[in-house]
mmCIF file of C-alpha atoms in Angstrom:
data_model
loop_
_atom_site.group_PDB
_atom_site.id
_atom_site.type_symbol
_atom_site.label_atom_id
_atom_site.label_comp_id
_atom_site.label_asym_id
_atom_site.label_seq_id
_atom_site.Cartn_x
_atom_site.Cartn_y
_atom_site.Cartn_z
ATOM 1 C CA MET N 1 -38.660 -17.828 -19.689
ATOM 2 C CA SER N 2 -37.310 -15.503 -16.964
ATOM 3 C CA ARG N 3 -35.495 -18.432 -15.285
ATOM 4 C CA ALA N 4 -33.799 -19.283 -18.575
ATOM 5 C CA VAL N 5 -32.651 -15.670 -18.990
ATOM 6 C CA GLU N 6 -31.443 -15.558 -15.371
ATOM 7 C CA THR N 7 -29.555 -18.848 -15.826
ATOM 8 C CA ALA N 8 -27.936 -17.567 -19.024
ATOM 9 C CA ARG N 9 -26.838 -14.359 -17.268
ATOM 10 C CA THR N 10 -25.404 -16.343 -14.360
ATOM 11 C CA LEU N 11 -23.458 -18.633 -16.688
ATOM 12 C CA ALA N 12 -22.148 -15.659 -18.661
ATOM 13 C CA THR N 13 -20.954 -14.088 -15.418
ATOM 14 C CA LEU N 14 -19.430 -17.287 -14.074
ATOM 15 C CA LYS N 15 -17.283 -18.062 -17.115
ATOM 16 C CA GLU N 16 -15.317 -14.833 -16.825
ATOM 17 C CA PHE N 17 -12.336 -13.740 -14.812
ATOM 18 C CA LEU N 18 -12.481 -10.238 -13.408
ATOM 19 C CA GLU N 19 -12.136 -7.551 -16.082
ATOM 20 C CA GLU N 20 -9.222 -5.100 -16.147
ATOM 21 C CA ALA N 21 -11.259 -2.316 -14.489
ATOM 22 C CA ASP N 22 -12.292 -4.712 -11.708
ATOM 23 C CA LEU N 23 -8.645 -5.781 -11.221
ATOM 24 C CA ARG N 24 -7.614 -2.129 -10.731
ATOM 25 C CA LEU N 25 -10.464 -1.674 -8.252
ATOM 26 C CA VAL N 26 -9.390 -4.801 -6.363
ATOM 27 C CA GLU N 27 -5.779 -3.599 -6.212
ATOM 28 C CA ASN N 28 -6.854 -0.165 -4.952
ATOM 29 C CA LEU N 29 -9.057 -1.700 -2.275
ATOM 30 C CA LEU N 30 -6.255 -4.067 -1.208
ATOM 31 C CA ILE N 31 -3.950 -1.068 -0.808
ATOM 32 C CA GLU N 32 -6.595 0.738 1.267
ATOM 33 C CA CYS N 33 -7.009 -2.349 3.460
ATOM 34 C CA ALA N 34 -3.242 -2.623 3.981
ATOM 35 C CA LYS N 35 -2.946 1.063 4.894
ATOM 36 C CA GLU N 36 -5.894 0.904 7.289
ATOM 37 C CA ALA N 37 -4.558 -2.233 8.988
ATOM 38 C CA ASP N 38 -1.105 -0.696 9.378
ATOM 39 C CA PHE N 39 -2.537 2.550 10.760
ATOM 40 C CA GLN N 40 -5.008 0.912 13.165
ATOM 41 C CA ILE N 41 -2.516 -1.493 14.718
ATOM 42 C CA ASN N 42 0.267 1.098 15.004
ATOM 43 C CA GLU N 43 -2.152 3.544 16.661
ATOM 44 C CA ARG N 44 -3.458 0.874 19.030
ATOM 45 C CA GLU N 45 -0.036 -0.471 19.971
ATOM 46 C CA TYR N 46 2.069 2.728 20.013
ATOM 47 C CA GLY N 47 -0.238 5.723 20.222
ATOM 48 C CA GLU N 48 -1.349 8.462 17.907
ATOM 49 C CA GLY N 49 1.010 9.045 14.987
ATOM 50 C CA LYS N 50 3.677 6.675 16.306
ATOM 51 C CA THR N 51 5.289 3.638 14.660
ATOM 52 C CA PRO N 52 7.843 1.134 15.935
ATOM 53 C CA ASP N 53 11.527 1.811 15.302
ATOM 54 C CA ASP N 54 13.974 -0.812 14.022
ATOM 55 C CA ALA N 55 14.973 -1.925 17.541
ATOM 56 C CA GLU N 56 11.323 -2.465 18.468
ATOM 57 C CA CYS N 57 10.695 -4.354 15.211
ATOM 58 C CA ASP N 58 13.631 -6.682 15.889
ATOM 59 C CA ARG N 59 12.756 -7.262 19.563
ATOM 60 C CA VAL N 60 12.169 -10.947 20.330
ATOM 61 C CA VAL N 61 8.754 -11.401 21.953
ATOM 62 C CA GLY N 62 8.685 -15.200 22.151
ATOM 63 C CA TYR N 63 9.316 -18.469 20.385
ATOM 64 C CA ASP N 64 7.093 -20.569 18.147
ATOM 65 C CA GLU N 65 6.330 -24.281 18.575
ATOM 66 C CA LYS N 66 9.558 -25.168 16.711
ATOM 67 C CA GLY N 67 11.668 -22.967 18.972
ATOM 68 C CA LYS N 68 12.225 -20.235 16.370
ATOM 69 C CA LYS N 69 12.292 -16.607 17.474
ATOM 70 C CA VAL N 70 9.151 -14.527 17.077
ATOM 71 C CA THR N 71 9.958 -10.845 16.667
ATOM 72 C CA ARG N 72 7.730 -7.887 17.336
ATOM 73 C CA ALA N 73 7.612 -7.297 13.551
ATOM 74 C CA MET N 74 6.171 -10.792 13.078
ATOM 75 C CA GLU N 75 3.660 -10.270 15.887
ATOM 76 C CA LEU N 76 2.562 -6.921 14.421
ATOM 77 C CA GLY N 77 2.322 -8.513 10.978
ATOM 78 C CA THR N 78 -0.079 -11.144 12.299
ATOM 79 C CA MET N 79 -2.286 -8.489 13.903
ATOM 80 C CA LYS N 80 -2.255 -6.367 10.746
ATOM 81 C CA HIS N 81 -3.157 -9.365 8.574
ATOM 82 C CA GLU N 82 -6.254 -9.963 10.722
ATOM 83 C CA VAL N 83 -7.416 -6.376 10.253
ATOM 84 C CA ALA N 84 -6.616 -6.433 6.525
ATOM 85 C CA PHE N 85 -8.560 -9.693 6.033
ATOM 86 C CA ALA N 86 -11.588 -8.210 7.817
ATOM 87 C CA CYS N 87 -11.380 -5.219 5.470
ATOM 88 C CA VAL N 88 -11.162 -7.508 2.411
ATOM 89 C CA LYS N 89 -14.225 -9.428 3.595
ATOM 90 C CA GLN N 90 -16.172 -6.218 4.015
ATOM 91 C CA ARG N 91 -15.071 -4.375 0.869
ATOM 92 C CA LEU N 92 -14.144 -7.028 -1.691
ATOM 93 C CA LEU N 93 -16.032 -10.209 -0.901
ATOM 94 C CA THR N 94 -19.274 -8.263 -0.957
ATOM 95 C CA ARG N 95 -18.480 -7.044 -4.511
ATOM 96 C CA PHE N 96 -16.839 -10.134 -5.983
ATOM 97 C CA PRO N 97 -17.916 -13.081 -3.788
ATOM 98 C CA GLU N 98 -17.470 -15.645 -6.572
ATOM 99 C CA ASN N 99 -13.996 -14.530 -7.667
ATOM 100 C CA ILE N 100 -11.980 -13.967 -4.482
ATOM 101 C CA SER N 101 -10.655 -16.388 -1.885
ATOM 102 C CA ILE N 102 -8.829 -15.506 1.321
ATOM 103 C CA GLU N 103 -5.996 -17.871 2.264
ATOM 104 C CA PRO N 104 -6.886 -20.891 0.143
ATOM 105 C CA ARG N 105 -4.350 -23.692 0.548
ATOM 106 C CA TYR N 106 -2.832 -25.203 -2.596
ATOM 107 C CA ALA N 107 -0.828 -28.384 -3.073
ATOM 108 C CA PRO N 108 2.713 -27.787 -4.303
ATOM 109 C CA PRO N 109 2.532 -27.001 -8.026
ATOM 110 C CA GLY N 110 3.246 -29.824 -10.449
ATOM 111 C CA PRO N 111 5.844 -29.690 -13.212
ATOM 112 C CA THR N 112 3.444 -27.857 -15.531
ATOM 113 C CA PRO N 113 2.734 -24.262 -14.469
ATOM 114 C CA GLY N 114 -0.905 -23.393 -13.947
ATOM 115 C CA GLN N 115 -1.965 -26.665 -12.340
ATOM 116 C CA SER N 116 -3.604 -25.569 -9.094
ATOM 117 C CA VAL N 117 -5.080 -28.075 -6.679
ATOM 118 C CA LEU N 118 -6.664 -27.196 -3.341
ATOM 119 C CA THR N 119 -5.484 -29.259 -0.382
ATOM 120 C CA ASP N 120 -5.894 -29.583 3.357
ATOM 121 C CA GLN N 121 -2.263 -30.697 3.748
ATOM 122 C CA TRP N 122 -0.051 -28.193 5.530
ATOM 123 C CA THR N 123 3.383 -29.579 4.754
ATOM 124 C CA GLY N 124 4.779 -28.096 1.558
ATOM 125 C CA SER N 125 1.517 -26.393 0.615
ATOM 126 C CA LEU N 126 1.115 -22.777 -0.451
ATOM 127 C CA LYS N 127 -1.314 -20.393 1.235
ATOM 128 C CA PRO N 128 -1.442 -17.008 -0.494
ATOM 129 C CA ASP N 129 -3.383 -14.262 1.268
ATOM 130 C CA ILE N 130 -5.702 -13.221 -1.574
ATOM 131 C CA VAL N 131 -6.469 -15.157 -4.759
ATOM 132 C CA LEU N 132 -8.529 -13.792 -7.623
ATOM 133 C CA HIS N 133 -9.899 -16.660 -9.673
ATOM 134 C CA PHE N 134 -12.447 -17.930 -12.140
ATOM 135 C CA ALA N 135 -15.926 -17.624 -10.637
ATOM 136 C CA ARG N 136 -16.526 -20.328 -8.017
ATOM 137 C CA ASN N 137 -13.312 -22.098 -9.036
ATOM 138 C CA PRO N 138 -10.220 -21.182 -6.992
ATOM 139 C CA THR N 139 -8.141 -23.734 -8.928
ATOM 140 C CA ARG N 140 -8.301 -21.448 -12.002
ATOM 141 C CA VAL N 141 -6.107 -18.653 -10.672
ATOM 142 C CA GLN N 142 -6.224 -15.172 -12.156
ATOM 143 C CA CYS N 143 -3.957 -13.197 -9.778
ATOM 144 C CA ILE N 144 -2.360 -13.731 -6.384
ATOM 145 C CA PHE N 145 -1.617 -11.077 -3.768
ATOM 146 C CA ASP N 146 0.121 -11.323 -0.414
ATOM 147 C CA PHE N 147 -0.073 -8.648 2.267
ATOM 148 C CA LYS N 148 3.299 -7.632 3.668
ATOM 149 C CA PHE N 149 3.696 -5.237 6.575
ATOM 150 C CA PRO N 150 7.360 -4.184 6.611
ATOM 151 C CA CYS N 151 8.484 -2.911 9.979
ATOM 152 C CA THR N 152 12.125 -1.815 9.690
ATOM 153 C CA LEU N 153 13.199 1.173 7.598
ATOM 154 C CA ALA N 154 15.099 -1.058 5.162
ATOM 155 C CA SER N 155 12.158 -3.415 4.624
ATOM 156 C CA LYS N 156 9.752 -0.496 4.152
ATOM 157 C CA SER N 157 11.836 0.927 1.313
ATOM 158 C CA ASN N 158 12.477 -2.476 -0.309
ATOM 159 C CA PRO N 159 9.758 -4.946 0.795
ATOM 160 C CA LEU N 160 10.733 -7.487 -1.874
ATOM 161 C CA GLY N 161 14.254 -7.580 -0.482
ATOM 162 C CA PRO N 162 17.307 -8.675 -2.456
ATOM 163 C CA LYS N 163 16.988 -10.886 -5.549
ATOM 164 C CA THR N 164 17.436 -13.972 -3.335
ATOM 165 C CA SER N 165 14.903 -12.990 -0.662
ATOM 166 C CA ASP N 166 12.258 -15.263 0.828
ATOM 167 C CA VAL N 167 9.544 -12.901 -0.436
ATOM 168 C CA ARG N 168 10.711 -13.223 -4.052
ATOM 169 C CA ALA N 169 10.981 -17.005 -3.699
ATOM 170 C CA GLN N 170 7.444 -17.093 -2.295
ATOM 171 C CA LEU N 171 6.101 -15.088 -5.254
ATOM 172 C CA GLU N 172 7.878 -17.401 -7.713
ATOM 173 C CA LYS N 173 6.109 -20.375 -6.124
ATOM 174 C CA TYR N 174 2.775 -18.568 -6.372
ATOM 175 C CA ASP N 175 3.418 -17.826 -10.059
ATOM 176 C CA LYS N 176 3.592 -21.580 -10.690
ATOM 177 C CA LEU N 177 -0.044 -21.844 -9.597
ATOM 178 C CA GLY N 178 -0.934 -20.021 -12.800
ATOM 179 C CA GLY N 179 -2.618 -16.753 -13.417
ATOM 180 C CA ASN N 180 -2.925 -13.930 -15.878
ATOM 181 C CA CYS N 181 -0.663 -11.585 -13.926
ATOM 182 C CA PRO N 182 2.536 -12.024 -11.938
ATOM 183 C CA SER N 183 1.972 -12.575 -8.226
ATOM 184 C CA GLY N 184 2.344 -9.443 -6.148
ATOM 185 C CA ILE N 185 2.683 -8.088 -2.668
ATOM 186 C CA VAL N 186 0.587 -5.338 -1.124
ATOM 187 C CA THR N 187 2.281 -3.012 1.367
ATOM 188 C CA PRO N 188 0.960 0.100 3.100
ATOM 189 C CA GLN N 189 4.063 2.030 2.010
ATOM 190 C CA LEU N 190 4.388 1.140 -1.697
ATOM 191 C CA GLY N 191 1.004 -0.331 -2.652
ATOM 192 C CA VAL N 192 0.962 -3.264 -5.083
ATOM 193 C CA ASN N 193 4.294 -4.528 -6.352
ATOM 194 C CA HIS N 194 4.476 -7.291 -8.995
ATOM 195 C CA GLU N 195 7.958 -8.644 -9.540
#
C-alpha cells in the first residue's frame, strides 16, 4: 500500500511544471548566482572593489578557432558563467533536480512553436543556459534563462541592446522552443529581464 501511495505522489509531482512561487524563487536564486559570479571574478581578476573599464572590456586577448577576436569581456563572461553554473548546481538543482537543465542543446525549432527536440548536433542548434521544464522532460519547456555579464557601461545599462541586437534575436529563437513565459536574461546589474 505504501508503495502505491509513494508512486501516486511521485506521478503527481512529475506531471507539474514549477508553480509560480517556485518560479519566483528560481529567478531570485539565478540573480544571486549572477551577482556572486560577477563579484567573485571581478575581485579575483582586478582586486577588491574594482571592475574593468570599457577599454579593458574591449581589449582583444586572442582569437578563436575561426579567427574571430576574443575580447576581455568575452573571456570574463566565460569565467563568470562557470561560477554561475556551479552556483545553480548547488542552489537550484538540489531543490528542483527534475525540473531544471543546464545548457541542454536543442535542434532548431520547427515551424510550429513549442516543438522542442534535444540534439547532439552543434550546427544551428540552440543551447540556453538554464531551462525550466516539465519534470524529467526537458523537451516540455516552461521558461528559459540566459546569463549575461555585461562589461561596458553601455551594455550594463541596456543588456538587451537595441531592438535589432543579437541578444534579442537569441531570445526570440528560445521563445520558439515553447514555454509558459517569455525567455529572459539574468544580469548582475538588472536581475531578470524578459523581453
